mmCIF file of N, CA and C in Angstrom:
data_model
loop_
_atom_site.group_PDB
_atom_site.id
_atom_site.type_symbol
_atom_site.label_atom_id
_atom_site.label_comp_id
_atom_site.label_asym_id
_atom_site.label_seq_id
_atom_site.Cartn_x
_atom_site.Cartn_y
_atom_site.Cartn_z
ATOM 1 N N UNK A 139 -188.792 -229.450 40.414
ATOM 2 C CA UNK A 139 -187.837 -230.268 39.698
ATOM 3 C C UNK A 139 -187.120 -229.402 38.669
ATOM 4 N N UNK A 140 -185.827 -229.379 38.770
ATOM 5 C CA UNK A 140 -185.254 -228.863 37.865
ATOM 6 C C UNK A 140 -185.429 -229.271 36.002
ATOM 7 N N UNK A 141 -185.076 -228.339 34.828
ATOM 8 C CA UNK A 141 -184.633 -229.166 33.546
ATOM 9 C C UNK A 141 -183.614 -229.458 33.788
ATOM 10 N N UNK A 142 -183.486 -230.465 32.423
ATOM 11 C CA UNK A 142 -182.632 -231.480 32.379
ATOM 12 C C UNK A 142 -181.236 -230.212 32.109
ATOM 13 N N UNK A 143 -180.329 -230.826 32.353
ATOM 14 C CA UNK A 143 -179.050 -229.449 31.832
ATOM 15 C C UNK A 143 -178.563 -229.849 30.471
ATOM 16 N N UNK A 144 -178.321 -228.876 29.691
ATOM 17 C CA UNK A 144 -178.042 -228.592 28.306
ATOM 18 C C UNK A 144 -176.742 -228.663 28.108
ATOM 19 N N UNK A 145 -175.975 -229.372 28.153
ATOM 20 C CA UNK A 145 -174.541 -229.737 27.599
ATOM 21 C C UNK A 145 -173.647 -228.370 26.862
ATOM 22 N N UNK A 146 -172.618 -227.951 27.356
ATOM 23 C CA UNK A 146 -172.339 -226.629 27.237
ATOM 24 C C UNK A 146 -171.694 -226.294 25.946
ATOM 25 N N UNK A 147 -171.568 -227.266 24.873
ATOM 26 C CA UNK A 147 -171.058 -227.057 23.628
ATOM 27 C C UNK A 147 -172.479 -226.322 22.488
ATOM 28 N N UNK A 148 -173.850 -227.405 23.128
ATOM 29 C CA UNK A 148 -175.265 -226.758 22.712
ATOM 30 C C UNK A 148 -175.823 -225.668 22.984
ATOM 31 N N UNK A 149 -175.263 -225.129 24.451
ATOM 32 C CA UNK A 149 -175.884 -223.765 25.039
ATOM 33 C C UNK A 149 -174.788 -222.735 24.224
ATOM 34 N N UNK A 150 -173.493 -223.104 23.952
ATOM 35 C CA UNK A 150 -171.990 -222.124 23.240
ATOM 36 C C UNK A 150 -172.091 -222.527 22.470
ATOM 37 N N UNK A 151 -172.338 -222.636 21.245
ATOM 38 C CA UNK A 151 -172.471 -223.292 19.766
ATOM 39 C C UNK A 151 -171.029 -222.225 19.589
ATOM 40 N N UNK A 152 -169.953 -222.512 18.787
ATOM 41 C CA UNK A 152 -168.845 -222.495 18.572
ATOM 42 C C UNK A 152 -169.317 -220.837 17.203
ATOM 43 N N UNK A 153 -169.976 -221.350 16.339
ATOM 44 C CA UNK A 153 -170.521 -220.072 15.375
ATOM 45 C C UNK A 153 -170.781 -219.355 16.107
ATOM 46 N N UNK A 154 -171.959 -219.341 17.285
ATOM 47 C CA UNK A 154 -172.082 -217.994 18.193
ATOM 48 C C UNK A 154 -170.948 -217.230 18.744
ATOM 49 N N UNK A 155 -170.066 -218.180 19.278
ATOM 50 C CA UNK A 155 -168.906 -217.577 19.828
ATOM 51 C C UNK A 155 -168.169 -216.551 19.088
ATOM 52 N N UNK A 156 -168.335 -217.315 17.854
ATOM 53 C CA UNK A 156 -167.527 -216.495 16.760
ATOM 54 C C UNK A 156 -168.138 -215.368 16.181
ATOM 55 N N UNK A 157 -169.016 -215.308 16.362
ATOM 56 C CA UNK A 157 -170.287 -213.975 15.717
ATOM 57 C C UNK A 157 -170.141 -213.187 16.466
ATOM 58 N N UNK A 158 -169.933 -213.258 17.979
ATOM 59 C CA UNK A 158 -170.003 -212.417 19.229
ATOM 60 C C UNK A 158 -168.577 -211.738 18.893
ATOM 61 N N UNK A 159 -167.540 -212.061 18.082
ATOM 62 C CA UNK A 159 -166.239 -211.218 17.904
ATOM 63 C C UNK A 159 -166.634 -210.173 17.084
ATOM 64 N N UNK A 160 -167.571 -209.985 16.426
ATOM 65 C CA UNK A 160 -167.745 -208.774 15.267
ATOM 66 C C UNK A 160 -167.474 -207.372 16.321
ATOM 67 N N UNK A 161 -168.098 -207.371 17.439
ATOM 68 C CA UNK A 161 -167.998 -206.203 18.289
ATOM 69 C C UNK A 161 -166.897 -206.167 18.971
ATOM 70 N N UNK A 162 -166.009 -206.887 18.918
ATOM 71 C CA UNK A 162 -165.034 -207.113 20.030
ATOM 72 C C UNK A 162 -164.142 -206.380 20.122
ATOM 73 N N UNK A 163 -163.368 -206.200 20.944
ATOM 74 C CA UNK A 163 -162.099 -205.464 20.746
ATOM 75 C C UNK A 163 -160.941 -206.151 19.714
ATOM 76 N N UNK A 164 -159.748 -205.606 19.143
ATOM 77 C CA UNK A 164 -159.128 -205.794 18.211
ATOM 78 C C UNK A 164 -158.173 -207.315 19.437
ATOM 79 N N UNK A 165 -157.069 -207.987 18.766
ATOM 80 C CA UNK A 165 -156.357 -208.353 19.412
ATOM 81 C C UNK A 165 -155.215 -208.419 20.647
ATOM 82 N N UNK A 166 -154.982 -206.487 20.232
ATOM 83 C CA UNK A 166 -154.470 -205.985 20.738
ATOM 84 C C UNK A 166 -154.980 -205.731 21.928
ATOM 85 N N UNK A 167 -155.972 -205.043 22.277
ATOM 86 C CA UNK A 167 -156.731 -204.673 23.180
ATOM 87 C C UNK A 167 -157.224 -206.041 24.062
ATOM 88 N N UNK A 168 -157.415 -207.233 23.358
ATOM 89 C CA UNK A 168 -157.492 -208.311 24.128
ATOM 90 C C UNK A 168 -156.067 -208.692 25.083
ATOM 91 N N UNK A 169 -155.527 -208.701 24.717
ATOM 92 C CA UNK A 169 -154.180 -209.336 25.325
ATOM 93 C C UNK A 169 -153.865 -208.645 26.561
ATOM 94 N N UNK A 170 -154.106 -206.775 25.870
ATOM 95 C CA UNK A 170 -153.881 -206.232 26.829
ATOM 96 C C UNK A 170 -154.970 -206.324 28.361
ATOM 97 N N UNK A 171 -155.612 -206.651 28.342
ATOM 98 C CA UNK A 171 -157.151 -207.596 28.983
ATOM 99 C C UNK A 171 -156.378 -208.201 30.027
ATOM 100 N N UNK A 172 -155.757 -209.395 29.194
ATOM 101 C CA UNK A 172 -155.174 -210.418 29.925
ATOM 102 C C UNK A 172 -154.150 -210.278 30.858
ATOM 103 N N UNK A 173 -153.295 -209.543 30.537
ATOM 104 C CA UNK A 173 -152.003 -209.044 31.010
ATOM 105 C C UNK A 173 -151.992 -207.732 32.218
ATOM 106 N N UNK A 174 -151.493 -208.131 33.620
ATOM 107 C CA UNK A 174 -151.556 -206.949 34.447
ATOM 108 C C UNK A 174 -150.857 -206.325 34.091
ATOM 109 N N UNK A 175 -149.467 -206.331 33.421
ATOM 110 C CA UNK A 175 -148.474 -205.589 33.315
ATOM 111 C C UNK A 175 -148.234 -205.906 31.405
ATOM 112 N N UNK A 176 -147.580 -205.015 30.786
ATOM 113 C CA UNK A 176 -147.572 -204.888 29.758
ATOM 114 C C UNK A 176 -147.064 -205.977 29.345
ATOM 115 N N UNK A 177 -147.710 -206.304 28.009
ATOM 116 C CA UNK A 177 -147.190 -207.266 27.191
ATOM 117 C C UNK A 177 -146.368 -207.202 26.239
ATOM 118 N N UNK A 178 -146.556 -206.363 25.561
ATOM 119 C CA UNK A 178 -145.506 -205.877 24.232
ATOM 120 C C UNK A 178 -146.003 -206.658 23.136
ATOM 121 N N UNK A 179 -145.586 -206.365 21.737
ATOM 122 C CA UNK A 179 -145.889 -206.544 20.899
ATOM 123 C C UNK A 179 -145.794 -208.285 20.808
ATOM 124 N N UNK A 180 -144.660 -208.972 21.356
ATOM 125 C CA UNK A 180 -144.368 -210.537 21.451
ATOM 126 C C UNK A 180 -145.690 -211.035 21.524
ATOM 127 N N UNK A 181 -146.578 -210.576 22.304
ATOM 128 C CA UNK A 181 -147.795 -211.840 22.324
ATOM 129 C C UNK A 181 -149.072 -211.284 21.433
ATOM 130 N N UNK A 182 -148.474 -210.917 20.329
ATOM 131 C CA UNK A 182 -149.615 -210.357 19.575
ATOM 132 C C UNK A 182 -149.023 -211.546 18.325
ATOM 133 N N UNK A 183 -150.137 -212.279 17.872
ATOM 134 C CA UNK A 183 -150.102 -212.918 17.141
ATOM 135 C C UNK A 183 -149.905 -212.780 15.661
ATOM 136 N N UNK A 184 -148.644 -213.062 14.521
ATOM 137 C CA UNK A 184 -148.759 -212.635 13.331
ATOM 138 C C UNK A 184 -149.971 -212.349 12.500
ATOM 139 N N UNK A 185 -149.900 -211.806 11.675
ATOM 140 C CA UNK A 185 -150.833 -211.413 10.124
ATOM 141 C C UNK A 185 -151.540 -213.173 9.813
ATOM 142 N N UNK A 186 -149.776 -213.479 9.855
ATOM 143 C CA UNK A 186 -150.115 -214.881 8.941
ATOM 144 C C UNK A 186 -150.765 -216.289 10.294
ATOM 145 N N UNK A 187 -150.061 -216.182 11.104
ATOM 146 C CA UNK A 187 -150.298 -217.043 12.359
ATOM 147 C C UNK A 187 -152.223 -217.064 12.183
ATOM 148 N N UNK A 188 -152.827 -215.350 12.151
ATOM 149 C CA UNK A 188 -154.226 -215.385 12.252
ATOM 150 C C UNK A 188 -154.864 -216.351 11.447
ATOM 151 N N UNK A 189 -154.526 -216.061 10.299
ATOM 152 C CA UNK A 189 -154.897 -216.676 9.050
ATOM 153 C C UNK A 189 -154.804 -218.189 8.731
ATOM 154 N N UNK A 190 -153.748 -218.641 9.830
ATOM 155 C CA UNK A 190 -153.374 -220.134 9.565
ATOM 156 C C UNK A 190 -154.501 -220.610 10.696
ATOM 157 N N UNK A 191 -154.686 -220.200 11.731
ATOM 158 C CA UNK A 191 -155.444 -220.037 12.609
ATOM 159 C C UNK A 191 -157.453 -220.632 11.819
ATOM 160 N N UNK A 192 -157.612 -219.251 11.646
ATOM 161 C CA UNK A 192 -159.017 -219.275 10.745
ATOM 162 C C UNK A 192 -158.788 -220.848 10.007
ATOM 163 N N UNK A 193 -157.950 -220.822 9.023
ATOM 164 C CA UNK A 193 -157.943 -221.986 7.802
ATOM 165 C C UNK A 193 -157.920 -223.149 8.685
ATOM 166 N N UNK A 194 -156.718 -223.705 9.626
ATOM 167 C CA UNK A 194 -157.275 -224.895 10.702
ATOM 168 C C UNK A 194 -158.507 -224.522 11.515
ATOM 169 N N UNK A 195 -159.234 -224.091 11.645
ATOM 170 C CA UNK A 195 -160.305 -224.250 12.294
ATOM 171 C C UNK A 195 -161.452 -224.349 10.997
ATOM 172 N N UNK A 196 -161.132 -224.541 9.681
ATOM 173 C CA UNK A 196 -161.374 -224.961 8.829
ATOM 174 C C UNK A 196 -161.451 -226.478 8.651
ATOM 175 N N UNK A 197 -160.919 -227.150 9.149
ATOM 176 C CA UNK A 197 -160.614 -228.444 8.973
ATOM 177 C C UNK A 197 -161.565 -229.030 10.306
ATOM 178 N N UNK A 198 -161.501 -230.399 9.867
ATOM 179 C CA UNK A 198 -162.277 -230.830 10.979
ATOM 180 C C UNK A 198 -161.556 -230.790 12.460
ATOM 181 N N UNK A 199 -160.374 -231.287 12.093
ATOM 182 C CA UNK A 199 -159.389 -231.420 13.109
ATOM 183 C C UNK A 199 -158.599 -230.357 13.903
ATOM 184 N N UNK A 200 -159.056 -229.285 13.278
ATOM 185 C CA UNK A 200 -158.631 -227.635 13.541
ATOM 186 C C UNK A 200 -159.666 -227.431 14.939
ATOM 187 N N UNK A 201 -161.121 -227.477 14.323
ATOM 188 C CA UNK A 201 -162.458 -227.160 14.562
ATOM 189 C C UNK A 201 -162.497 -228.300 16.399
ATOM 190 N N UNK A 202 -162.159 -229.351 16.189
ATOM 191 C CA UNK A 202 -162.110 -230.811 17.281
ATOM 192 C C UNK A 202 -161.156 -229.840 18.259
ATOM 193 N N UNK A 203 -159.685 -229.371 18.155
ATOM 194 C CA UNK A 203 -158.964 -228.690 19.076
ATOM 195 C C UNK A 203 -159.601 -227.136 19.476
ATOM 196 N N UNK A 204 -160.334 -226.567 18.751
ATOM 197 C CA UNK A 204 -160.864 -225.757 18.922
ATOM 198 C C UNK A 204 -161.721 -225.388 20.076
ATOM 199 N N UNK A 205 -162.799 -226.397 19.436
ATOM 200 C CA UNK A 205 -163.683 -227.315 20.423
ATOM 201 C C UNK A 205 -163.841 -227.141 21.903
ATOM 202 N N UNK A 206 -162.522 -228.245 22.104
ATOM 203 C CA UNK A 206 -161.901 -228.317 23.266
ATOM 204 C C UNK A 206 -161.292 -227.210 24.061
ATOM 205 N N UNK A 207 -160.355 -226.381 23.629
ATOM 206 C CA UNK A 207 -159.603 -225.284 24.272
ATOM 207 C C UNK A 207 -161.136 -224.185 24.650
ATOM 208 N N UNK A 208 -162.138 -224.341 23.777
ATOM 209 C CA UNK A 208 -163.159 -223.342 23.875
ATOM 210 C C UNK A 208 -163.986 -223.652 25.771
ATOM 211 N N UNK A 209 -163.847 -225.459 25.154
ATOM 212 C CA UNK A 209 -164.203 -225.974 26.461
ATOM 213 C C UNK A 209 -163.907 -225.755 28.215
ATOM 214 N N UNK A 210 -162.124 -225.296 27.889
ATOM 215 C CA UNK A 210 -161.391 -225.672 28.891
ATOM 216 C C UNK A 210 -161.178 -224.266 29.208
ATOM 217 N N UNK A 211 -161.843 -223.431 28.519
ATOM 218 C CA UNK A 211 -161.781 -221.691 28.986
ATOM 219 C C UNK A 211 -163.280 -220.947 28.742
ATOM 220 N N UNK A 212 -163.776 -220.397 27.830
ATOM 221 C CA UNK A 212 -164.857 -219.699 27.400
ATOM 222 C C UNK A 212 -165.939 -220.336 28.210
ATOM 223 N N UNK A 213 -166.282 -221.946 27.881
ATOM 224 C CA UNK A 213 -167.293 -222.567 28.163
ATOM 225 C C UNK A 213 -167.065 -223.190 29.548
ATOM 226 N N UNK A 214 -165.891 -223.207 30.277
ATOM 227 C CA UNK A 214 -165.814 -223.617 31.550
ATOM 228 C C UNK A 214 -166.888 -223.348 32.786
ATOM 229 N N UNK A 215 -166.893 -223.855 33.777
ATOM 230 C CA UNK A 215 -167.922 -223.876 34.386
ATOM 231 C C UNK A 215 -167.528 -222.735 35.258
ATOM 232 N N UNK A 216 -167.898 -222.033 36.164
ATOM 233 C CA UNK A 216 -167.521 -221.067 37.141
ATOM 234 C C UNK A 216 -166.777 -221.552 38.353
ATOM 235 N N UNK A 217 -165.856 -221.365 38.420
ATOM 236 C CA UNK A 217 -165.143 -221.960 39.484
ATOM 237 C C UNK A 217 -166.065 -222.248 41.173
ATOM 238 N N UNK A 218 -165.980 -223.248 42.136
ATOM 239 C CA UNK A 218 -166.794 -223.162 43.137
ATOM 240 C C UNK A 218 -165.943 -222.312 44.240
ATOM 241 N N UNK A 219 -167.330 -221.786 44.902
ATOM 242 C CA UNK A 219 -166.641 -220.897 45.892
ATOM 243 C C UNK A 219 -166.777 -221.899 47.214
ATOM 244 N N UNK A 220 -165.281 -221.953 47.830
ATOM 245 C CA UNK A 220 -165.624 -222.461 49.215
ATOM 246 C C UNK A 220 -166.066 -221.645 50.624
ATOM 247 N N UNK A 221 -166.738 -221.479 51.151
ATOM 248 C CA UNK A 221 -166.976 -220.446 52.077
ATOM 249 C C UNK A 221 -167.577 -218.967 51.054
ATOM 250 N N UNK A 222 -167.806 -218.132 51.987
ATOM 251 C CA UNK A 222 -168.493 -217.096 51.814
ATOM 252 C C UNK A 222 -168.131 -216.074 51.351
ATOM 253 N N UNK A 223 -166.633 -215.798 52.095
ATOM 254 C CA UNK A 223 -165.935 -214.452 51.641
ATOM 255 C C UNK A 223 -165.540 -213.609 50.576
ATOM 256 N N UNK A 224 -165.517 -212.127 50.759
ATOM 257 C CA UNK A 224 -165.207 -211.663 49.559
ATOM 258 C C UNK A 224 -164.094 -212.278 48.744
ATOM 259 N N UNK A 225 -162.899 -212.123 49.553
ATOM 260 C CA UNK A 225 -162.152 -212.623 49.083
ATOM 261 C C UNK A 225 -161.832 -214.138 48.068
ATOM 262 N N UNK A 226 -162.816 -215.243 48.766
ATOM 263 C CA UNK A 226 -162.877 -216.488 47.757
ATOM 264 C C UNK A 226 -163.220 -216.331 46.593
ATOM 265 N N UNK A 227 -164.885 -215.423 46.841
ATOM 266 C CA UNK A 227 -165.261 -214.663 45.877
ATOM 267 C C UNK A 227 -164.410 -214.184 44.745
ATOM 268 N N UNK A 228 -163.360 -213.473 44.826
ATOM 269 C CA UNK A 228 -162.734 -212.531 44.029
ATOM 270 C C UNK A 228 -161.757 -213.533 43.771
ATOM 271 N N UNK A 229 -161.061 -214.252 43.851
ATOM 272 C CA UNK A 229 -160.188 -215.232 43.684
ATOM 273 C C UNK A 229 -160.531 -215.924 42.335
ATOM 274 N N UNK A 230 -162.168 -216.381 42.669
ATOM 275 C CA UNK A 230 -162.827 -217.244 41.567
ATOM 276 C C UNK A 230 -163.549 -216.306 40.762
ATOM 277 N N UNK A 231 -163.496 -215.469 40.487
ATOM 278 C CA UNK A 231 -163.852 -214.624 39.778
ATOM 279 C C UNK A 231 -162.615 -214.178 38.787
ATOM 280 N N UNK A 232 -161.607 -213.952 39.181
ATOM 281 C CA UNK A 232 -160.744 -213.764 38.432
ATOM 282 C C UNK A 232 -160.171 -214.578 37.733
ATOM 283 N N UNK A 233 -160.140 -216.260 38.601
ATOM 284 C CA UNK A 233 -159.499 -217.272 37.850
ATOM 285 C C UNK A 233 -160.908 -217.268 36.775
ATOM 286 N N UNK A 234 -161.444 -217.222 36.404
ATOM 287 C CA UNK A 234 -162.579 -217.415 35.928
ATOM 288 C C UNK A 234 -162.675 -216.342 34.348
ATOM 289 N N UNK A 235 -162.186 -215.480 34.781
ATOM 290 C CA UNK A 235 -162.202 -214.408 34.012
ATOM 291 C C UNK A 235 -160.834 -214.002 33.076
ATOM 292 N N UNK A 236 -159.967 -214.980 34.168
ATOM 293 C CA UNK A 236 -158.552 -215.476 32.895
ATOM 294 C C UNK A 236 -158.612 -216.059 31.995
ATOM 295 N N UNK A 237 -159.382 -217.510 32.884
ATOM 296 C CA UNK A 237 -159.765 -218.489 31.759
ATOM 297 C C UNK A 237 -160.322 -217.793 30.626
ATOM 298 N N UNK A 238 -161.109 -217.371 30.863
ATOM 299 C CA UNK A 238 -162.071 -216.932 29.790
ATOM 300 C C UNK A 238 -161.309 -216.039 29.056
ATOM 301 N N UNK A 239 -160.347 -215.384 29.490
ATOM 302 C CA UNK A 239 -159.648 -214.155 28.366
ATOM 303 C C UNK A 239 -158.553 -215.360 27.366
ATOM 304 N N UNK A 240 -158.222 -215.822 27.981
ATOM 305 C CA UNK A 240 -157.365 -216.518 26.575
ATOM 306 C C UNK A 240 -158.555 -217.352 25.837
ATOM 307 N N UNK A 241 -159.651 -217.915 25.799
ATOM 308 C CA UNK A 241 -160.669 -218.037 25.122
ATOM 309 C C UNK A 241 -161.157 -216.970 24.265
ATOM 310 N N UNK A 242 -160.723 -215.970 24.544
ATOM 311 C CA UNK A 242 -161.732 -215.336 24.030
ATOM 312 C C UNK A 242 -160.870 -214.388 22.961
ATOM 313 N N UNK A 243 -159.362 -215.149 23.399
ATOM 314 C CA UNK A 243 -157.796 -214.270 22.602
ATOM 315 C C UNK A 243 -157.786 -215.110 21.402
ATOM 316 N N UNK A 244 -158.232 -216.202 21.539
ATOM 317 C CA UNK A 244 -158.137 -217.621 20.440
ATOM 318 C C UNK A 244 -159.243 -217.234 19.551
ATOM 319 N N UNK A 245 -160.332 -216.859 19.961
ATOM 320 C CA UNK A 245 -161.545 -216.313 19.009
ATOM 321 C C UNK A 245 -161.283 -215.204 18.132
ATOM 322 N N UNK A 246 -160.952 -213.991 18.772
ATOM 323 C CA UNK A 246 -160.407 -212.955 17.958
ATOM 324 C C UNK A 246 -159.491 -213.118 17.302
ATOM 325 N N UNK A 247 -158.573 -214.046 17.325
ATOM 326 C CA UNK A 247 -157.311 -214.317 16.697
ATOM 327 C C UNK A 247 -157.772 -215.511 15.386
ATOM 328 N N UNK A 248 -158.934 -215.795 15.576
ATOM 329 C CA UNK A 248 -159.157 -216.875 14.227
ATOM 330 C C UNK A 248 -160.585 -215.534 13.826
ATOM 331 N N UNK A 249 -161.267 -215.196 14.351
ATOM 332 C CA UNK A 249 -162.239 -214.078 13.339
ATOM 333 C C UNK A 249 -161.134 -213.262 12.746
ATOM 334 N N UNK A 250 -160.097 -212.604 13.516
ATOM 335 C CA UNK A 250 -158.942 -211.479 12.672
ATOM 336 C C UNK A 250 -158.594 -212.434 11.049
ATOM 337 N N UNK A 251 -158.296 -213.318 11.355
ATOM 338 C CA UNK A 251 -157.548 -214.219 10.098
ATOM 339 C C UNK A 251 -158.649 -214.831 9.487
ATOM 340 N N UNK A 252 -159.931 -214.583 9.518
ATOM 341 C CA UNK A 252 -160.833 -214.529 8.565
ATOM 342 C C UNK A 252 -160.955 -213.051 7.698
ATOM 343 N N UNK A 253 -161.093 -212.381 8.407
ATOM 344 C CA UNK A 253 -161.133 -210.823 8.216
ATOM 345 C C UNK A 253 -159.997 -210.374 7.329
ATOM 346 N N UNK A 254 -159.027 -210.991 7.604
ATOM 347 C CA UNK A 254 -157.108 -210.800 6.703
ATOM 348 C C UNK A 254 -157.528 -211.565 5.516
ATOM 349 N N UNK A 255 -157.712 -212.609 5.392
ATOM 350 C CA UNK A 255 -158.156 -213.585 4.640
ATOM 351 C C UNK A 255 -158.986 -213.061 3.394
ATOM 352 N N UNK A 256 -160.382 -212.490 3.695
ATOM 353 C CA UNK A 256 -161.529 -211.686 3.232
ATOM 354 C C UNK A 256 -160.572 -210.418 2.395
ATOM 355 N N UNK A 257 -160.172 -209.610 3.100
ATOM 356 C CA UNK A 257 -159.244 -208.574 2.449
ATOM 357 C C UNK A 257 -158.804 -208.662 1.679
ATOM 358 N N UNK A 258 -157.822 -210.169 1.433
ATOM 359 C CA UNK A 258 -156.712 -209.881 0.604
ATOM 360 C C UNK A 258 -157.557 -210.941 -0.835
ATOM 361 N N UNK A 259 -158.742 -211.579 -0.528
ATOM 362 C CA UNK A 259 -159.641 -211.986 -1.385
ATOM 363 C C UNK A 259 -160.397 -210.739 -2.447
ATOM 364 N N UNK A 260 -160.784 -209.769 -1.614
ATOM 365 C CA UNK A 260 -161.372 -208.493 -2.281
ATOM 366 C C UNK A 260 -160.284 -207.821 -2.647
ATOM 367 N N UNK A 261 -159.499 -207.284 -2.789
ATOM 368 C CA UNK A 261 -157.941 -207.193 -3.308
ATOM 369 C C UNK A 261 -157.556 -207.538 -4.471
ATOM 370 N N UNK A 262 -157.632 -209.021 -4.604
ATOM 371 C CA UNK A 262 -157.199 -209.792 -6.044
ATOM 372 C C UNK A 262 -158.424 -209.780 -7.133
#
């Protein structure tokens, strides 16, 4: 008999997620992740954007959309494979691994604007 399954917001606690950015790559380096072909500076998120970022996920209602988008990428389930092949295989692996990169662009982009935040606190 299997356990019971653990609801995937309890197994991803949202703080872990965010702790797991201390090692991460910068923003930059994320995007570039995401992107087969260059992105350019356009999808790199402002100084201030980060920071507004961090502060709504401050709020409850920041934290609730958060939540969710964490849900609908990071914490998503693994896509199902139909049939056997490499190829399905690699299909769902990648959709899988998109998802998860803009999850994981939204994380670094609210730890950065904690980090900006922190700075310009030790500063004053």
């Amino acid at each position: 008999m299997s356990d019971p399954m653990m609801p995937r917001r309890a197994a991803m606690p949202l703080e872990q997620l965010l702790a797991g950015t201390d090692d991460m790559l910068d923003v930059d380096k994320m995007i570039e992740k995401l992107a087969p072909a260059q992105a350019g500076q356009n999808f790199r998120p402002s100084d201030d954007l980060m920071k507004v970022m961090y502060l709504f996920f401050g709020t409850v209602e920041g934290r609730q959309i958060i939540e969710w988008l964490m849900d609908l990428t990071v914490r998503a389930p693994y896509p199902h494979v139909n049939g056997s092949n490499f190829e399905q295989a690699a299909i769902a692996a990648a959709k899988h691994q998109s998802r998860c990169g803009v999850g994981e662009v939204i994380l670094e982009a609210v730890a950065q604007g904690k980090r900006l935040l922190e700075q310009a606190q030790n500063r004053s």
